[in-house]
XYZ file of N, CA and C in Angstrom:
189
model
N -12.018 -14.248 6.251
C -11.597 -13.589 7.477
C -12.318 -12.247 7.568
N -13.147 -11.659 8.735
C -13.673 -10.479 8.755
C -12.299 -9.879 9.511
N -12.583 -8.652 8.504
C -11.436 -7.049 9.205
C -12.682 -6.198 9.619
N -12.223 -5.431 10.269
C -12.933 -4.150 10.713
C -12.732 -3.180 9.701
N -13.301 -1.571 10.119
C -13.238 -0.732 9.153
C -11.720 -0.176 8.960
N -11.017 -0.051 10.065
C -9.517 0.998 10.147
C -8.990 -0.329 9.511
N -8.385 -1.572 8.972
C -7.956 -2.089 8.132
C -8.073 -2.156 6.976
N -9.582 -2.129 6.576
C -9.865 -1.619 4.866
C -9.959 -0.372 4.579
N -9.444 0.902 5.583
C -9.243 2.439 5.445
C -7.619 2.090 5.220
N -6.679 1.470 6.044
C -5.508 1.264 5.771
C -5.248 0.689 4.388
N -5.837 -0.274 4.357
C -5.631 -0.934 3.068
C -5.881 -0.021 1.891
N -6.798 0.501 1.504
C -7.531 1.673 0.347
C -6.313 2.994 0.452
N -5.689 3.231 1.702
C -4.918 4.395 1.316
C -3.263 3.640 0.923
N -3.127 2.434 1.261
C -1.975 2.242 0.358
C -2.053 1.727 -0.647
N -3.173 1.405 -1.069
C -3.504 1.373 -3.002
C -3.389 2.218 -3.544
N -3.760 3.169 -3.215
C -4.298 4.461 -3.585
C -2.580 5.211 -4.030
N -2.105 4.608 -3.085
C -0.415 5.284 -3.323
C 0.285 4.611 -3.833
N 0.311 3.387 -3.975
C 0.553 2.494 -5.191
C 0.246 2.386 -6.225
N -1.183 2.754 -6.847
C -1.709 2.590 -8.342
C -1.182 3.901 -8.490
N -0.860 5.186 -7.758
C -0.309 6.736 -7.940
C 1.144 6.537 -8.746
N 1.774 5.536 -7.810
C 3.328 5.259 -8.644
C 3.316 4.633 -9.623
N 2.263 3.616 -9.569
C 2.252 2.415 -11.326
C 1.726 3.561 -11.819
N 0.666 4.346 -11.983
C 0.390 4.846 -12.852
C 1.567 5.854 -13.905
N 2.173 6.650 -13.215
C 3.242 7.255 -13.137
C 4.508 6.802 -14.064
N 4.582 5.870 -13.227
C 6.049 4.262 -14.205
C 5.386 4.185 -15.121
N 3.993 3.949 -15.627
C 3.783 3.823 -17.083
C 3.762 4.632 -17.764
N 3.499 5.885 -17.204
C 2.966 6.878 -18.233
C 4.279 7.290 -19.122
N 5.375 7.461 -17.736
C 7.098 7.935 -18.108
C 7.710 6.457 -18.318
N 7.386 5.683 -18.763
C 8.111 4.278 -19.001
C 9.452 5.388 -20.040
N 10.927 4.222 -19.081
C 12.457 4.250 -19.912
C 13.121 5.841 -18.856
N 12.194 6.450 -18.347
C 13.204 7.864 -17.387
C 13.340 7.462 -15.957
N 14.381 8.174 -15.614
C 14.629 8.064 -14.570
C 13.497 7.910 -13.462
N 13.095 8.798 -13.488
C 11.708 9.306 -12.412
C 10.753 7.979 -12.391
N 10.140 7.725 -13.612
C 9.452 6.110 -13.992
C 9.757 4.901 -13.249
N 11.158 5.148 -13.414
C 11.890 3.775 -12.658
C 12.130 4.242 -11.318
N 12.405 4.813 -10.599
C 12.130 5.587 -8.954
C 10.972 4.984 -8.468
N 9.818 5.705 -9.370
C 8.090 5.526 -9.065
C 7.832 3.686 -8.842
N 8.499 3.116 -9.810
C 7.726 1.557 -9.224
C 9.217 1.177 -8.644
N 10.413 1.329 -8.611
C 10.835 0.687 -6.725
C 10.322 1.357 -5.740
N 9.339 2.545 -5.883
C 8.941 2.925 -4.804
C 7.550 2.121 -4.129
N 6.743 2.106 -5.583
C 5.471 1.237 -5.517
C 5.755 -0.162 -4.904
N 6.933 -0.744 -5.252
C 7.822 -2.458 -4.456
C 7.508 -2.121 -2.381
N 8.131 -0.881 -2.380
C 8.665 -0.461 -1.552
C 7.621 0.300 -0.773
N 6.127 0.788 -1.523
C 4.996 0.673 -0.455
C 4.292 -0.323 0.067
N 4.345 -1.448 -1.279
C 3.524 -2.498 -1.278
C 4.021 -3.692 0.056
N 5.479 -3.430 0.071
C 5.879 -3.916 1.476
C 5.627 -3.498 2.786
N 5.701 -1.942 2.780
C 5.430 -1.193 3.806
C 3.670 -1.728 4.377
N 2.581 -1.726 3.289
C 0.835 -2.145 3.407
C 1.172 -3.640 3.958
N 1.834 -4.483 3.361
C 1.836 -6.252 3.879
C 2.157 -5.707 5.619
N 3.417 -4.825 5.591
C 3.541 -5.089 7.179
C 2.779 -3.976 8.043
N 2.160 -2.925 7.694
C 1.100 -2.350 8.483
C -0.259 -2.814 8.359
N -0.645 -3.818 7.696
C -1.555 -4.762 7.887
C -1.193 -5.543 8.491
N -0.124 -6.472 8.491
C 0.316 -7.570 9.511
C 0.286 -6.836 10.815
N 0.636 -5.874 10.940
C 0.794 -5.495 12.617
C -0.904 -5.125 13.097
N -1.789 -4.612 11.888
C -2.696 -3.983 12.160
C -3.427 -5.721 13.006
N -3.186 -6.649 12.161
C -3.962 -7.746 12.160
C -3.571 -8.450 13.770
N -1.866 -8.156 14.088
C -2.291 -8.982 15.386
C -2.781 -7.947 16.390
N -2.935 -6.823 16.626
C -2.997 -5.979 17.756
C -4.295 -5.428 17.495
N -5.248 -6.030 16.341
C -6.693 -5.071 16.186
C -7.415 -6.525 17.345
N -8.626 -5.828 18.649
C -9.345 -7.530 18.752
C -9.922 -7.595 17.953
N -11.075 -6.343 17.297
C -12.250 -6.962 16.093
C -10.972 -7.823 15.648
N -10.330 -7.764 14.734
C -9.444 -8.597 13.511
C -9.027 -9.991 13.851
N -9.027 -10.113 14.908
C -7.776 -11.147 15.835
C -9.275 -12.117 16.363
């Protein structure tokens, strides 16, 4: 499937904030804060599926 560029700019900045929280959860693995950081990482990684899904029906390049 070809994307345009503003979908793989979307995509790269919610990795970017996701590998920020895994990184994080591992480093503090067993504290509080650790365990925050990856339900948060759950909880971006959902947020990227559905601002890509929306990006995908309303972009025409994408569509």
């Amino acid at each position: 499937m070809k994307t345009c560029h503003r979908f793989a700019r979307i995509k790269a900045e919610f990795e970017r904030d996701v590998n920020f929280l895994r990184g994080h959860a591992e480093r503090h693995q067993g504290s509080a804060p650790a365990k925050t950081s990856a339900k948060n990482a759950l909880s971006v990684r959902r947020n990227m599926a559905r601002a890509l899904n929306t990006h995908l029906d309303r972009c025409p390049e994408c569509g």
